[in-house]
Short mmCIF file of C-alpha atoms and ligand atoms in Angstrom, two decimals:
data_model
loop_
_atom_site.label_atom_id
_atom_site.label_comp_id
_atom_site.label_asym_id
_atom_site.label_seq_id
_atom_site.Cartn_x
_atom_site.Cartn_y
_atom_site.Cartn_z
CA MET A 6 15.38 -5.87 -11.42
CA PHE A 7 15.83 -8.15 -8.22
CA ASP A 8 15.75 -11.88 -9.24
CA ASN A 9 15.37 -14.58 -6.22
CA GLY A 10 14.56 -17.22 -7.98
CA GLU A 11 10.70 -16.48 -7.28
CA LYS A 12 8.43 -16.56 -10.73
CA HIS A 13 7.72 -12.81 -9.92
CA ALA A 14 10.48 -10.74 -9.32
CA HIS A 15 9.27 -7.29 -8.07
CA GLU A 16 10.85 -3.91 -9.96
CA PRO A 17 10.32 -1.05 -7.55
CA VAL A 18 8.64 1.89 -8.99
CA LEU A 19 10.03 5.35 -8.87
CA VAL A 20 13.24 4.65 -6.86
CA ASP A 21 16.07 6.90 -8.46
CA GLU A 22 12.30 10.02 -8.17
CA ALA A 23 11.94 8.19 -4.29
CA LEU A 24 15.01 8.36 -2.87
CA ALA A 25 15.93 12.04 -4.01
CA LEU A 26 12.91 13.32 -2.03
CA LEU A 27 14.21 11.55 1.00
CA ALA A 28 17.03 13.20 0.55
CA VAL A 29 18.93 10.24 2.55
CA GLU A 30 21.77 11.59 4.54
CA THR A 31 24.88 8.97 4.91
CA GLY A 32 24.28 8.02 8.57
CA GLY A 33 20.84 8.61 8.68
CA TYR A 34 18.18 5.81 10.27
CA TYR A 35 15.04 5.68 7.68
CA VAL A 36 11.75 3.50 7.66
CA ASP A 37 10.82 1.49 4.41
CA ALA A 38 6.97 0.83 5.64
CA THR A 39 6.71 -1.57 2.87
CA PHE A 40 9.51 -3.99 2.55
CA GLY A 41 7.89 -6.52 -0.32
CA ARG A 42 11.12 -7.78 -1.94
CA GLY A 43 13.75 -4.48 -0.80
CA GLY A 44 14.05 -2.92 -4.29
CA HIS A 45 13.59 0.25 -1.87
CA THR A 46 15.92 -0.53 1.09
CA ALA A 47 18.31 -1.53 -1.54
CA ARG A 48 19.02 2.13 -2.44
CA ILE A 49 18.64 3.37 0.68
CA LEU A 50 21.64 1.34 1.68
CA GLU A 51 23.69 1.56 -1.18
CA ALA A 52 23.38 6.39 -0.08
CA LEU A 53 23.65 5.51 3.75
CA GLY A 54 27.50 4.73 4.41
CA ALA A 55 28.38 2.90 7.68
CA GLN A 56 26.53 4.58 10.67
CA GLY A 57 23.35 4.57 8.60
CA HIS A 58 20.34 1.94 9.41
CA VAL A 59 16.87 0.91 7.49
CA LEU A 60 14.01 -0.12 9.96
CA ALA A 61 11.66 -2.32 6.98
CA ILE A 62 8.24 -3.29 8.08
CA ASP A 63 6.06 -5.88 5.79
CA ARG A 64 3.15 -7.34 6.90
CA ASP A 65 3.54 -10.35 4.71
CA PRO A 66 5.40 -12.91 6.61
CA GLN A 67 7.00 -14.16 3.25
CA ALA A 68 8.53 -10.57 1.90
CA ILE A 69 10.43 -10.90 5.55
CA GLU A 70 11.98 -14.23 4.74
CA ALA A 71 12.82 -13.54 1.16
CA GLY A 72 14.24 -9.89 2.72
CA ARG A 73 16.13 -12.41 6.17
CA ARG A 74 17.59 -14.63 2.86
CA ARG A 75 18.50 -11.39 0.69
CA PHE A 76 20.25 -9.22 3.17
CA ALA A 77 21.01 -11.41 5.30
CA ASP A 78 24.44 -10.03 6.08
CA GLU A 79 23.78 -6.62 6.42
CA MET A 80 24.33 -5.03 9.75
CA ARG A 81 22.55 -1.96 8.77
CA LEU A 82 18.89 -3.50 8.16
CA THR A 83 15.68 -4.65 10.44
CA LEU A 84 13.37 -6.30 9.31
CA VAL A 85 10.23 -6.39 11.50
CA HIS A 86 6.90 -8.28 10.50
CA ALA A 87 4.08 -5.24 11.05
CA PRO A 88 1.90 -3.56 10.01
CA PHE A 89 3.38 0.04 9.00
CA SER A 90 0.31 0.89 11.79
CA ASP A 91 2.75 0.37 14.61
CA LEU A 92 4.84 3.10 13.36
CA ARG A 93 4.64 4.95 16.53
CA GLU A 94 5.80 1.61 18.70
CA LEU A 95 8.27 0.06 16.29
CA VAL A 96 10.13 2.51 15.59
CA PRO A 97 11.07 3.50 19.85
CA ALA A 98 11.70 -0.10 20.11
CA HIS A 99 13.84 -0.80 17.43
CA ALA A 100 15.69 3.31 16.79
CA HIS A 101 17.15 3.31 20.76
CA GLY A 102 16.37 7.13 20.03
CA ARG A 103 18.24 7.77 16.67
CA ALA A 104 16.35 10.47 14.94
CA CYS A 105 14.06 9.06 12.16
CA ARG A 106 14.75 10.76 9.01
CA GLY A 107 12.84 9.60 6.39
CA VAL A 108 9.87 6.97 5.93
CA LEU A 109 8.66 5.99 2.50
CA PHE A 110 5.74 3.71 1.49
CA ASP A 111 5.10 1.75 -1.63
CA LEU A 112 1.72 1.22 -0.92
CA GLY A 113 0.16 -1.60 -2.64
CA VAL A 114 0.71 -5.90 -3.45
CA SER A 115 4.12 -6.68 -4.98
CA SER A 116 4.29 -8.22 -7.43
CA PRO A 117 5.00 -11.86 -6.04
CA GLN A 118 2.16 -11.72 -4.47
CA LEU A 119 0.19 -10.59 -7.80
CA GLY A 120 1.70 -13.84 -8.97
CA ASP A 121 1.23 -16.49 -6.71
CA PRO A 122 -2.18 -17.82 -7.43
CA LEU A 123 -2.00 -19.88 -3.78
CA ARG A 124 -2.74 -15.77 -2.18
CA GLY A 125 -5.67 -15.48 -4.17
CA PHE A 126 -4.92 -11.71 -5.24
CA SER A 127 -4.75 -12.67 -8.64
CA PHE A 128 -8.36 -13.15 -11.12
CA ARG A 129 -6.19 -14.51 -13.91
CA ALA A 130 -5.00 -17.64 -12.18
CA ASP A 131 -7.15 -20.09 -10.55
CA GLY A 132 -6.47 -19.44 -6.99
CA PRO A 133 -8.60 -20.23 -3.05
CA LEU A 134 -9.57 -16.15 -2.72
CA ASP A 135 -7.80 -14.95 0.11
CA MET A 136 -6.49 -11.88 -0.62
CA ARG A 137 -4.23 -11.52 2.95
CA MET A 138 -1.39 -10.13 2.86
CA ASP A 139 -0.40 -11.17 6.54
CA PRO A 140 -2.51 -15.26 6.11
CA THR A 141 -1.53 -15.35 9.81
CA HIS A 142 -4.07 -12.64 10.30
CA GLY A 143 -8.19 -11.24 10.11
CA GLU A 144 -10.06 -12.98 7.14
CA PRO A 145 -9.83 -14.40 3.68
CA VAL A 146 -12.68 -12.92 0.94
CA SER A 147 -14.24 -16.03 0.74
CA ALA A 148 -14.64 -15.71 4.50
CA TRP A 149 -15.75 -12.17 4.26
CA LEU A 150 -18.09 -13.16 0.85
CA ALA A 151 -19.56 -15.98 2.43
CA ARG A 152 -21.59 -13.45 5.28
CA ALA A 153 -21.36 -9.93 4.10
CA GLY A 154 -25.13 -8.83 2.99
CA VAL A 155 -25.94 -7.64 -0.05
CA ASP A 156 -25.35 -4.10 0.72
CA GLU A 157 -22.38 -3.70 2.23
CA ILE A 158 -20.92 -6.29 -0.28
CA ARG A 159 -21.90 -3.11 -2.92
CA GLU A 160 -21.03 -0.73 -0.50
CA VAL A 161 -17.29 -2.10 -0.81
CA ILE A 162 -16.77 -2.72 -4.59
CA GLU A 163 -18.45 1.25 -5.00
CA ALA A 164 -15.81 2.72 -2.22
CA TYR A 165 -12.81 1.37 -3.01
CA ALA A 166 -13.09 1.10 -6.93
CA GLU A 167 -15.69 3.06 -8.01
CA GLU A 168 -17.16 0.06 -10.14
CA ARG A 169 -20.19 1.77 -11.59
CA PHE A 170 -22.06 -2.05 -11.55
CA ALA A 171 -21.64 -3.27 -8.02
CA ARG A 172 -25.17 -3.32 -7.25
CA ARG A 173 -25.02 -6.35 -10.14
CA VAL A 174 -21.80 -7.96 -8.79
CA ALA A 175 -22.93 -7.87 -5.33
CA HIS A 176 -26.21 -9.61 -6.81
CA ALA A 177 -24.10 -12.03 -8.54
CA ILE A 178 -22.35 -12.76 -5.67
CA VAL A 179 -25.27 -12.99 -3.31
CA GLU A 180 -27.18 -15.85 -6.14
CA ALA A 181 -23.67 -17.91 -6.50
CA ARG A 182 -23.23 -18.21 -3.30
CA ARG A 183 -26.57 -19.41 -2.41
CA LYS A 184 -25.64 -22.64 -4.73
CA ARG A 185 -22.28 -23.43 -2.84
CA PRO A 186 -19.46 -20.98 -1.23
CA LEU A 187 -17.18 -18.47 -3.25
CA ALA A 188 -13.94 -20.00 -2.54
CA SER A 189 -12.21 -19.28 -6.04
CA THR A 190 -10.41 -16.91 -7.96
CA ALA A 191 -11.40 -18.05 -11.24
CA GLU A 192 -14.92 -18.40 -9.91
CA LEU A 193 -15.40 -14.69 -8.68
CA ALA A 194 -13.34 -13.43 -11.84
CA ALA A 195 -16.08 -15.59 -13.80
CA LEU A 196 -18.66 -14.29 -12.48
CA VAL A 197 -18.20 -10.56 -11.59
CA ALA A 198 -17.11 -10.56 -16.01
CA ARG A 199 -20.31 -12.30 -16.38
CA ALA A 200 -22.31 -9.82 -13.74
CA VAL A 201 -20.54 -6.05 -15.82
CA PRO A 202 -21.93 -5.63 -19.43
CA THR A 203 -18.85 -3.52 -20.50
CA ARG A 204 -15.70 -4.25 -21.00
CA GLU A 205 -12.95 -1.69 -21.13
CA ARG A 206 -9.62 -2.28 -23.57
CA GLY A 207 -7.06 -4.19 -21.97
CA ARG A 208 -8.28 -4.77 -18.29
CA HIS A 209 -10.48 -7.66 -17.11
CA PRO A 210 -14.19 -6.87 -15.74
CA ALA A 211 -13.23 -7.97 -13.00
CA THR A 212 -10.25 -5.89 -12.20
CA ARG A 213 -12.34 -3.14 -10.16
CA THR A 214 -14.15 -5.87 -8.27
CA PHE A 215 -10.50 -7.16 -7.14
CA GLN A 216 -9.37 -4.54 -5.73
CA ALA A 217 -11.63 -3.75 -3.62
CA LEU A 218 -12.35 -6.62 -1.85
CA ARG A 219 -8.41 -6.78 -1.63
CA ILE A 220 -8.39 -3.20 0.39
CA HIS A 221 -11.08 -4.30 2.33
CA VAL A 222 -10.63 -7.11 3.69
CA ASN A 223 -6.89 -5.75 4.66
CA ASP A 224 -8.62 -2.79 5.56
CA GLU A 225 -5.93 -0.98 3.45
CA LEU A 226 -7.54 2.71 4.11
CA GLY A 227 -7.06 2.66 8.04
CA GLN A 228 -4.00 1.27 7.61
CA LEU A 229 -2.50 4.37 5.07
CA GLU A 230 -4.68 7.04 7.72
CA ARG A 231 -3.57 5.76 10.74
CA GLY A 232 0.75 4.61 9.18
CA LEU A 233 0.79 8.07 8.51
CA ALA A 234 -0.14 10.02 11.15
CA ALA A 235 2.30 7.30 13.52
CA ALA A 236 5.22 8.37 10.12
CA VAL A 237 4.31 11.98 10.79
CA ASP A 238 4.79 11.45 14.96
CA VAL A 239 7.89 9.24 14.86
CA LEU A 240 9.63 11.50 12.09
CA ALA A 241 12.01 13.92 12.99
CA PRO A 242 11.81 17.80 12.24
CA GLY A 243 13.19 17.75 9.00
CA GLY A 244 12.77 14.24 8.06
CA ARG A 245 11.01 13.09 4.94
CA LEU A 246 7.72 11.31 4.36
CA VAL A 247 7.26 9.71 0.31
CA VAL A 248 4.77 7.76 -0.39
CA ILE A 249 3.52 6.32 -3.57
CA SER A 250 0.48 4.86 -4.46
CA PHE A 251 -1.02 2.94 -7.21
CA HIS A 252 -4.57 3.72 -7.21
CA SER A 253 -7.16 7.16 -6.83
CA VAL A 254 -9.45 5.89 -3.95
CA GLU A 255 -5.20 5.45 -1.93
CA ASP A 256 -4.12 8.47 -3.31
CA ARG A 257 -6.74 10.40 -2.16
CA VAL A 258 -6.36 9.02 1.29
CA VAL A 259 -2.44 10.37 1.30
CA LYS A 260 -3.73 14.25 -0.58
CA ARG A 261 -6.39 14.92 2.20
CA PHE A 262 -3.78 13.89 4.39
CA PHE A 263 -1.03 15.92 3.07
CA LYS A 264 -3.17 18.80 2.85
CA ARG A 265 -4.22 18.52 6.49
CA ALA A 266 -1.24 18.10 7.98
CA SER A 267 0.20 21.15 6.31
CA LYS A 268 -2.08 23.35 7.17
CA GLY A 269 -3.05 22.83 10.67
CA ASP A 270 -6.19 23.49 12.33
CA PRO A 271 -8.06 26.14 10.92
CA GLN A 272 -9.62 26.71 14.00
CA PHE A 273 -6.26 28.76 14.65
CA ALA A 274 -5.97 30.75 11.54
CA GLY A 275 -5.15 34.37 11.64
CA ARG A 276 -4.30 34.27 15.44
CA PRO A 277 -1.22 35.30 17.26
CA ALA A 278 -0.79 32.47 19.26
CA VAL A 279 -1.20 28.63 17.95
CA PRO A 280 -0.80 25.91 20.25
CA LEU A 281 1.98 23.42 19.40
CA GLU A 282 -0.97 20.90 18.72
CA ALA A 283 -2.60 22.87 16.17
CA ARG A 284 0.85 23.62 13.95
CA PRO A 285 0.85 22.49 10.81
CA SER A 286 3.14 19.59 10.66
CA LEU A 287 3.83 19.07 7.27
CA GLN A 288 5.43 21.04 4.72
CA LEU A 289 4.65 20.17 1.19
CA ILE A 290 7.51 19.63 -1.19
CA GLY A 291 6.58 20.68 -5.08
CA ARG A 292 4.59 18.52 -6.74
CA LYS A 293 3.06 14.97 -6.87
CA THR A 294 5.65 12.82 -9.28
CA ARG A 295 4.39 10.33 -11.99
CA PRO A 296 6.56 7.89 -13.66
CA SER A 297 9.13 8.63 -16.70
CA ARG A 298 7.67 7.52 -20.04
CA ALA A 299 10.47 5.32 -19.99
CA GLU A 300 9.73 3.21 -16.38
CA ALA A 301 5.76 3.42 -17.52
CA HIS A 302 6.84 1.78 -20.91
CA ARG A 303 9.00 -0.76 -18.89
CA ASN A 304 6.89 -1.18 -16.00
CA PRO A 305 2.94 -1.74 -16.36
CA ARG A 306 3.00 -1.46 -12.79
CA ALA A 307 4.30 1.97 -12.79
CA ARG A 308 1.99 3.08 -14.90
CA SER A 309 -0.10 4.42 -12.44
CA ALA A 310 1.89 5.24 -9.90
CA LEU A 311 2.44 8.65 -7.59
CA LEU A 312 4.60 10.04 -5.55
CA ARG A 313 3.88 12.48 -2.57
CA ALA A 314 6.22 13.91 -0.39
CA ALA A 315 6.76 15.97 2.50
CA GLU A 316 9.29 17.67 5.81
CA ARG A 317 8.34 16.99 9.05
CA LEU A 318 8.22 20.91 10.85
CA PRO A 319 9.49 21.41 13.82
C1 SAM B 421 4.37 -2.50 -3.75
S1 SAM B 421 4.87 -3.18 -2.26
C2 SAM B 421 6.75 -2.95 -1.97
C3 SAM B 421 7.44 -3.19 -2.77
C4 SAM B 421 9.09 -2.35 -2.55
N1 SAM B 421 9.51 -0.82 -2.29
C5 SAM B 421 9.93 -3.26 -3.27
O1 SAM B 421 10.74 -2.35 -3.98
O2 SAM B 421 10.66 -4.42 -3.13
C6 SAM B 421 4.06 -3.51 -1.22
C7 SAM B 421 4.35 -4.37 -0.03
O3 SAM B 421 3.75 -3.26 0.92
C8 SAM B 421 3.31 -4.66 2.19
N2 SAM B 421 2.32 -3.87 3.52
C9 SAM B 421 1.03 -3.23 1.84
N3 SAM B 421 -0.02 -2.59 3.25
C10 SAM B 421 0.73 -2.96 4.49
C11 SAM B 421 1.31 -2.40 6.04
N4 SAM B 421 -0.64 -2.24 6.53
N5 SAM B 421 1.73 -2.41 6.34
C12 SAM B 421 3.16 -3.70 6.17
N6 SAM B 421 2.99 -3.75 4.81
C13 SAM B 421 2.63 -3.31 4.23
C14 SAM B 421 2.02 -5.73 1.55
O4 SAM B 421 2.76 -6.88 2.39
C15 SAM B 421 4.17 -5.47 0.17
O5 SAM B 421 4.92 -6.18 0.76
#
């Protein structure tokens, strides 16, 4: 595990499995779409020779700053502050004609993001109710909760976290903001804990609501759809797409995308001449992979992780 002096170091998940599926070629050009603290990037760089290169992207400016410090002397790495939905523009701009041999997505948030109360992701420590991965863009959760309608709030909590008590939580939020705006994570966590009547062992009752609000303010599912489509476009034939997700809502998007891209347009099924754009663009590799027991035991963040991989077809 890499400890760069931050209170919450990030232990990368499914690294050996991801590296094996990326099938790194020593002189290849690779994209780490979710740099975080560079755990996966470091391993890709280890597998690369002098001519290889990694383009690493993160929408969090703090991740990029930490990366510039950690990899200050690494000439085979380009770090870019951007959302991965921009991959279609970023890769040609930085790869200068080199064929992209692999793209890795390790979704969600990093331990330093979760562990810093000032970022507002955690219900465990009090902080401003923000939750933006990129604090230079968009609006914090507090601003959205101050203006959204009760049905809108309920829909987000239901759709993005499958919270059974979404209606109660949404009503409690709207009731509370009548008195004063919700501004802190502790305030929201306590309010949700009062609204949710049941308890799950080892799980804070606000876990689902926090997950849903985070997904919403960061447009995580929209980013994921656009990022995956762009990754397929930038990959060279034979290049690998490897995706690690952390919850069912996220994995569903990945699974559906992989299914669509590996089947081709059903309109042309069985026809002798299928136009290029209607042919399958991905071939799935193996089945989904979960962390070993040892990894899940060592790193609780890994427990819900799920990896899917595919190869770009010509
Ligand atoms: C789970 S962490 C990645 C950890 C990394 N693999 C490592 O080993 O250190 C996810 C990272 O992806 C970034 N991220 C999430 N969604 C993003 C997006 N749409 N565009 C760019 N970065 C994103 C987050 O800011 C976070 O730093």
